[in-house]
Amino acid sequence: VLVDGIPYRSLWIADGAVHIIDQRRLPADLVTAALNTVEDVARAIREMWLRGAPLIGVAAAHGLALAVRHDPSDAAIERAAALLLGTRPTAVNLRWAVDEMRAALAAVPPAARAETAFARAQAMADADAETCRLIGEQGLPLLTAGERSEVRILTHCNAGWLAAVDWGTALAPVYLARERGQAVHVWVSETRPRNQGALTAWELGKAGVPHTLVADNACGHLLQRGMVDVVLVGADRVTAIGDVANKVGTYLKALAARAHGVPFYVAAPISTIDFGVGDGSAIPIEERDGREVTELAGTRLAPEGTAARNWAFDVTPATLVSGVVTERGVVPATTDGLERLRR
Ligand code: MRU
């Protein structure tokens, strides 16, 4: 992606270090950070210097490469894997990436592991970018305006290039539509408490995509008034039967979309599908510090002593999902639909 004319990805390797955009500083400042050890990578994932399911996976792969450069033994790989797997529980891409790396490293002797690890991590980053571009191609036909000149899309959280390596998932069809001259407008929900909507607004602004930021609670109103043609969100985990874990608040949007007859699509790479889990209630839901709810940018909002719970994700049942947009096609959120992607 180009940001003010400069090509960027959300993660890259330079001078032996893994470089990322420090997303905690956006949208105010575009600042990068260099990660030199697996501990650095684990901290960056846990503290959300970087975030988004595909990017968490790719970052974990790079974390393993850094660990292996330091110590290529089996024991060191297992320690690094455990450290990375303990950072955030919901996005299954993390486990997927760690498993891929483990398998690749098990197949080569310790002396060759560092080279293999960096090559595999780099290949995973490149593959993620291409996968997301294909999600864009597959999702583009869903952006239909009907009688109007522009398609009005509602999205939640940030499922753009910042959440992947390039392109993004839910935003990939939007960027492609824009590139091909189709008029779009994106409603961006704020996404309290971490305000990932601001990241989406930043991305869209840099790409020249017309958009409007709204409070999370305004989305029912938008859907009720017929101001949305399609809801398009990302996912942190899709189960074998099509239940979808995504940023908390996604479920309410899916309910409102169904109530008002608006299609609700989930865009995700196949690596986000967890074929080992059926019912979405089995997905581990990350619970974060309650201060993210009682405070805003360090300023206390709630009375001292107020209890707060802070679930970072919720589960939208498959019955509310119009389809899952993957790199290999748009499939129904059903066992049969998703199973097709495995063949
Ligand atoms: O807590 P985050 O910011 O990591 O949550 C991100 C999301 O919920 C995204 O919608 C999801 O990972 C899809 S990203 C392409």
Coordinates of C-alpha atoms and ligand atoms in Angstrom, one line a residue:
V1 CA 0.0 0.0 0.0
L2 CA 1.1 3.6 -0.6
V3 CA 0.9 6.0 2.4
D4 CA 1.6 9.5 1.2
G5 CA 3.4 8.1 -1.8
I6 CA 5.7 5.7 0.3
P7 CA 5.2 2.0 0.0
Y8 CA 4.4 0.2 3.2
R9 CA 3.5 -3.1 4.6
S10 CA 2.5 -3.6 8.2
L11 CA 5.6 -5.7 8.9
W12 CA 8.9 -6.2 7.1
I13 CA 12.5 -7.4 7.8
A14 CA 15.4 -5.0 7.6
D15 CA 18.9 -5.1 9.0
G16 CA 18.2 -8.4 10.7
A17 CA 15.3 -7.1 12.7
V18 CA 11.5 -7.4 12.3
H19 CA 10.0 -3.9 11.7
I20 CA 6.4 -3.1 12.3
I21 CA 4.2 0.0 12.4
D22 CA 3.5 0.8 16.0
Q23 CA -0.3 0.9 15.8
R24 CA -0.7 2.3 19.3
R25 CA 0.6 5.6 17.9
L26 CA -1.8 5.8 15.0
P27 CA -3.6 7.8 13.7
A28 CA -1.6 10.6 15.2
D29 CA 1.9 9.4 14.3
L30 CA 3.2 6.9 11.8
V31 CA 6.0 5.4 13.8
T32 CA 7.8 2.1 13.3
A33 CA 9.4 -0.2 15.9
A34 CA 12.2 -2.7 15.5
L35 CA 11.7 -6.1 17.2
N36 CA 14.9 -8.1 17.8
T37 CA 13.9 -11.0 19.9
V38 CA 10.9 -13.4 20.2
E39 CA 10.2 -11.7 23.6
D40 CA 9.9 -8.3 21.7
V41 CA 7.4 -9.9 19.3
A42 CA 5.4 -11.5 22.1
R43 CA 5.2 -8.2 23.9
A44 CA 4.2 -6.3 20.7
I45 CA 1.3 -8.8 20.1
R46 CA 0.2 -8.8 23.8
E47 CA 0.3 -5.1 24.1
M48 CA -1.2 -4.5 20.7
W49 CA 1.6 -2.6 19.0
L50 CA 0.3 -4.7 16.2
R51 CA -3.0 -6.5 16.0
G52 CA -5.5 -8.1 13.6
A53 CA -5.7 -11.9 13.1
P54 CA -3.6 -12.3 9.9
L55 CA -0.9 -9.9 11.1
I56 CA -0.7 -11.6 14.6
G57 CA 0.0 -14.9 12.8
V58 CA 2.6 -13.5 10.4
A59 CA 4.3 -11.7 13.3
A60 CA 4.4 -14.9 15.4
A61 CA 6.1 -16.6 12.5
H62 CA 8.8 -13.9 12.5
G63 CA 9.0 -14.2 16.3
L64 CA 9.9 -17.9 15.9
A65 CA 12.5 -17.0 13.3
L66 CA 14.2 -14.5 15.7
A67 CA 14.1 -17.2 18.4
V68 CA 15.7 -19.8 16.1
R69 CA 18.4 -17.4 15.1
H70 CA 19.3 -17.2 18.8
D71 CA 19.0 -20.9 19.6
P72 CA 17.9 -23.5 17.0
S73 CA 17.3 -26.3 19.4
D74 CA 14.0 -28.2 19.7
A75 CA 13.6 -27.0 23.2
A76 CA 14.1 -23.3 22.3
I77 CA 11.5 -23.6 19.5
E78 CA 9.0 -25.1 21.9
R79 CA 9.7 -22.4 24.5
A80 CA 9.3 -19.7 21.8
A81 CA 6.1 -21.3 20.5
A82 CA 4.6 -21.4 24.0
L83 CA 5.5 -17.8 24.7
L84 CA 3.8 -16.7 21.4
L85 CA 0.7 -18.9 21.9
G86 CA 0.2 -17.4 25.3
T87 CA -0.1 -13.8 24.0
R88 CA -3.7 -13.5 22.7
P89 CA -6.1 -16.4 22.6
T90 CA -8.9 -15.7 20.1
A91 CA -7.3 -15.3 16.7
V92 CA -6.6 -18.8 15.4
N93 CA -4.1 -17.5 12.8
L94 CA -1.6 -17.3 15.6
R95 CA -1.8 -21.1 16.3
W96 CA -1.9 -21.8 12.6
A97 CA 1.3 -19.8 11.9
V98 CA 3.1 -21.3 14.8
D99 CA 2.2 -24.8 13.8
E100 CA 3.3 -24.1 10.2
M101 CA 6.7 -22.9 11.4
R102 CA 7.1 -25.8 13.8
A103 CA 6.5 -28.3 11.1
A104 CA 8.9 -26.6 8.7
L105 CA 11.6 -26.4 11.3
A106 CA 11.2 -30.0 12.4
A107 CA 12.1 -31.1 8.9
V108 CA 15.5 -29.5 8.9
P109 CA 18.6 -29.9 11.1
P110 CA 19.3 -27.2 13.7
A111 CA 22.2 -25.7 11.7
A112 CA 19.9 -24.9 8.8
R113 CA 16.9 -23.7 10.9
A114 CA 17.5 -20.0 11.0
E115 CA 17.7 -19.7 7.3
T116 CA 14.6 -21.8 6.8
A117 CA 12.7 -19.9 9.5
F118 CA 13.3 -16.5 8.0
A119 CA 12.5 -17.8 4.5
R120 CA 9.3 -19.4 5.7
A121 CA 8.2 -16.3 7.7
Q122 CA 8.9 -14.1 4.7
A123 CA 7.0 -16.4 2.4
M124 CA 4.1 -16.4 4.9
A125 CA 4.0 -12.6 4.7
D126 CA 4.1 -12.6 0.9
A127 CA 1.4 -15.2 0.8
D128 CA -0.8 -13.2 3.2
A129 CA -0.6 -10.2 0.9
E130 CA -1.6 -12.3 -2.1
T131 CA -4.4 -14.0 -0.1
C132 CA -5.9 -10.7 0.9
R133 CA -5.7 -9.4 -2.7
L134 CA -7.7 -12.5 -3.8
I135 CA -10.2 -11.9 -1.0
G136 CA -10.7 -8.5 -2.6
E137 CA -11.3 -10.1 -6.0
Q138 CA -13.8 -12.6 -4.5
G139 CA -15.6 -10.0 -2.5
L140 CA -15.8 -7.3 -5.1
P141 CA -19.1 -8.7 -6.7
L142 CA -20.8 -8.3 -3.3
L143 CA -20.4 -4.6 -3.4
T144 CA -23.5 -3.8 -5.5
A145 CA -25.1 -0.4 -5.4
G146 CA -28.5 -1.3 -7.0
E147 CA -30.1 1.9 -8.3
R148 CA -27.7 4.2 -6.5
S149 CA -24.3 5.4 -7.8
E150 CA -22.3 4.3 -4.7
V151 CA -22.2 1.2 -2.5
R152 CA -22.6 1.9 1.2
I153 CA -20.6 -0.4 3.3
L154 CA -20.6 -0.7 7.1
T155 CA -17.5 -2.2 8.7
H156 CA -16.4 -2.8 12.3
C157 CA -13.0 -2.7 13.9
N158 CA -10.0 -2.6 11.5
A159 CA -9.8 -5.4 8.9
G160 CA -7.6 -3.4 6.5
W161 CA -4.0 -3.7 5.6
L162 CA -2.9 -2.7 9.1
A163 CA -4.6 -5.9 10.4
A164 CA -2.9 -8.1 7.7
V165 CA 0.3 -7.6 5.8
D166 CA -1.2 -5.7 2.8
W167 CA -4.7 -5.1 1.4
G168 CA -6.6 -6.4 4.5
T169 CA -9.6 -8.7 4.5
A170 CA -12.9 -6.8 4.8
L171 CA -11.3 -3.7 3.3
A172 CA -9.7 -5.6 0.3
P173 CA -12.9 -5.5 -1.8
V174 CA -13.3 -1.9 -0.9
Y175 CA -9.8 -0.9 -2.1
L176 CA -10.3 -2.9 -5.2
A177 CA -13.6 -1.3 -5.9
R178 CA -12.0 2.1 -5.5
E179 CA -9.1 1.1 -7.8
R180 CA -11.6 0.0 -10.5
G181 CA -13.5 3.2 -10.4
Q182 CA -16.6 2.0 -8.5
A183 CA -18.0 4.6 -6.1
V184 CA -18.0 3.4 -2.4
H185 CA -18.7 5.0 0.9
V186 CA -17.7 3.2 4.2
W187 CA -19.4 3.7 7.5
V188 CA -16.7 3.1 10.1
S189 CA -17.8 2.1 13.6
E190 CA -15.7 3.6 16.3
T191 CA -15.0 0.2 18.0
R192 CA -14.7 1.1 21.7
P193 CA -12.8 0.5 23.8
R194 CA -9.6 0.3 21.6
N195 CA -10.9 2.5 18.8
Q196 CA -9.7 0.4 15.9
G197 CA -12.3 2.4 13.9
A198 CA -9.8 5.2 14.0
L199 CA -7.2 2.9 12.3
T200 CA -9.8 2.1 9.6
A201 CA -10.5 5.8 9.1
W202 CA -6.8 6.5 8.8
E203 CA -6.3 3.8 6.2
L204 CA -9.3 4.8 4.2
G205 CA -8.3 8.4 4.4
K206 CA -4.8 7.7 3.1
A207 CA -6.3 5.7 0.2
G208 CA -8.8 8.4 -0.7
V209 CA -11.9 6.2 0.1
P210 CA -14.9 8.3 1.2
H211 CA -15.9 7.2 4.8
T212 CA -17.7 8.5 7.9
L213 CA -16.9 7.5 11.5
V214 CA -19.9 6.8 13.7
A215 CA -20.3 5.7 17.3
D216 CA -20.7 2.0 17.7
N217 CA -24.2 2.5 19.0
A218 CA -25.2 4.4 15.8
C219 CA -25.1 1.3 13.6
G220 CA -28.6 0.1 14.4
H221 CA -29.9 3.5 13.4
L222 CA -28.0 3.4 10.1
L223 CA -29.3 -0.1 9.3
Q224 CA -32.8 0.8 10.3
R225 CA -32.8 3.9 8.1
G226 CA -31.7 2.0 5.0
M227 CA -28.3 3.7 4.9
V228 CA -26.2 0.5 4.5
D229 CA -26.1 -1.8 1.4
V230 CA -23.8 -4.4 2.9
V231 CA -22.1 -5.1 6.2
L232 CA -18.5 -6.4 5.7
V233 CA -16.3 -7.4 8.6
G234 CA -13.2 -9.5 9.3
A235 CA -12.9 -12.5 11.6
D236 CA -10.5 -13.8 14.3
R237 CA -11.8 -17.3 14.1
V238 CA -14.5 -19.0 12.0
T239 CA -15.6 -22.4 13.2
A240 CA -16.3 -25.5 11.2
I241 CA -20.0 -24.8 11.2
G242 CA -19.6 -21.1 10.4
D243 CA -19.8 -19.3 13.7
V244 CA -17.6 -16.2 13.7
A245 CA -15.6 -14.7 16.4
N246 CA -14.7 -11.1 15.6
K247 CA -14.3 -7.8 17.5
V248 CA -16.9 -7.3 20.3
G249 CA -19.9 -5.6 18.8
T250 CA -19.9 -7.6 15.6
Y251 CA -22.8 -9.7 16.9
L252 CA -25.0 -6.7 17.5
K253 CA -24.4 -5.5 14.0
A254 CA -25.2 -8.9 12.5
L255 CA -28.5 -9.0 14.5
A256 CA -29.5 -5.5 13.3
A257 CA -28.5 -6.4 9.7
R258 CA -30.7 -9.4 9.8
A259 CA -33.6 -7.4 11.2
H260 CA -33.4 -5.0 8.4
G261 CA -32.6 -7.4 5.5
V262 CA -29.1 -6.2 4.9
P263 CA -26.5 -8.8 3.9
F264 CA -23.8 -9.5 6.5
Y265 CA -20.5 -10.9 5.0
V266 CA -17.4 -12.0 6.8
A267 CA -14.1 -11.8 5.0
A268 CA -11.3 -14.0 6.1
P269 CA -8.4 -16.1 4.8
I270 CA -8.8 -19.9 5.1
S271 CA -6.1 -19.8 7.8
T272 CA -8.8 -18.1 10.0
I273 CA -11.1 -21.2 9.8
D274 CA -10.7 -23.5 12.8
F275 CA -11.9 -26.9 11.5
G276 CA -11.3 -28.3 15.0
V277 CA -14.0 -26.3 16.6
G278 CA -17.7 -26.6 15.9
D279 CA -19.9 -24.5 18.1
G280 CA -18.7 -20.9 18.5
S281 CA -19.2 -21.1 22.3
A282 CA -16.0 -23.1 22.4
I283 CA -13.9 -20.2 21.1
P284 CA -11.7 -18.7 23.8
I285 CA -12.7 -15.1 24.1
E286 CA -9.9 -12.7 25.2
E287 CA -10.8 -10.6 28.2
R288 CA -8.7 -7.5 28.6
D289 CA -8.0 -5.0 31.4
G290 CA -11.2 -3.3 32.6
R291 CA -9.4 0.0 32.6
E292 CA -9.7 0.1 28.8
V293 CA -13.4 0.5 29.5
T294 CA -13.3 2.8 32.5
E295 CA -10.7 5.1 31.0
L296 CA -10.2 6.8 27.6
A297 CA -6.6 7.6 26.6
G298 CA -5.6 7.6 30.3
T299 CA -8.5 9.8 31.5
R300 CA -10.9 8.2 34.0
L301 CA -14.5 8.1 32.7
A302 CA -16.2 6.0 35.3
P303 CA -16.4 6.6 39.0
E304 CA -13.4 5.2 41.0
G305 CA -14.2 1.7 42.1
T306 CA -16.7 0.9 39.2
A307 CA -16.3 -2.7 38.1
A308 CA -15.8 -3.2 34.4
R309 CA -15.6 -6.3 32.2
N310 CA -13.8 -6.0 28.8
W311 CA -14.4 -8.9 26.4
A312 CA -12.5 -8.2 23.2
F313 CA -14.5 -10.4 20.9
D314 CA -17.9 -11.9 20.5
V315 CA -19.4 -14.7 18.5
T316 CA -21.9 -14.2 15.7
P317 CA -23.8 -17.4 15.0
A318 CA -23.5 -18.8 11.5
T319 CA -27.3 -18.3 10.9
L320 CA -26.7 -14.5 10.8
V321 CA -23.8 -14.7 8.3
S322 CA -24.7 -14.3 4.6
G323 CA -21.4 -15.8 3.4
V324 CA -17.7 -16.1 4.2
V325 CA -15.4 -14.4 1.6
T326 CA -12.2 -16.3 1.3
E327 CA -9.3 -16.3 -1.2
R328 CA -10.9 -19.3 -2.8
G329 CA -14.4 -18.0 -3.1
V330 CA -17.5 -16.9 -1.2
V331 CA -19.0 -19.8 0.6
P332 CA -22.0 -20.3 2.8
A333 CA -21.3 -20.2 6.6
T334 CA -22.2 -23.8 6.9
T335 CA -20.3 -27.1 7.4
D336 CA -20.7 -28.0 3.7
G337 CA -19.8 -24.6 2.5
L338 CA -16.6 -24.3 4.6
E339 CA -15.6 -28.0 3.9
R340 CA -15.5 -27.1 0.2
L341 CA -12.4 -25.0 0.9
R342 CA -10.5 -27.9 2.2
R343 CA -10.7 -29.9 -1.0
Ligands
MRU1 O1 -8.2 -6.8 18.9 P1 -7.8 -6.7 17.5 O2 -7.6 -5.3 17.0 O3 -6.6 -7.6 17.2 O4 -9.0 -7.3 16.7 C1 -9.0 -7.3 15.3 C2 -10.3 -7.8 14.8 O5 -11.2 -8.2 15.4 C3 -10.4 -7.9 13.3 O6 -11.7 -7.6 12.8 C4 -10.0 -9.3 12.8 O7 -8.8 -9.6 13.4 C5 -9.9 -9.4 11.4 S1 -8.5 -8.6 10.8 C6 -8.3 -8.7 9.1

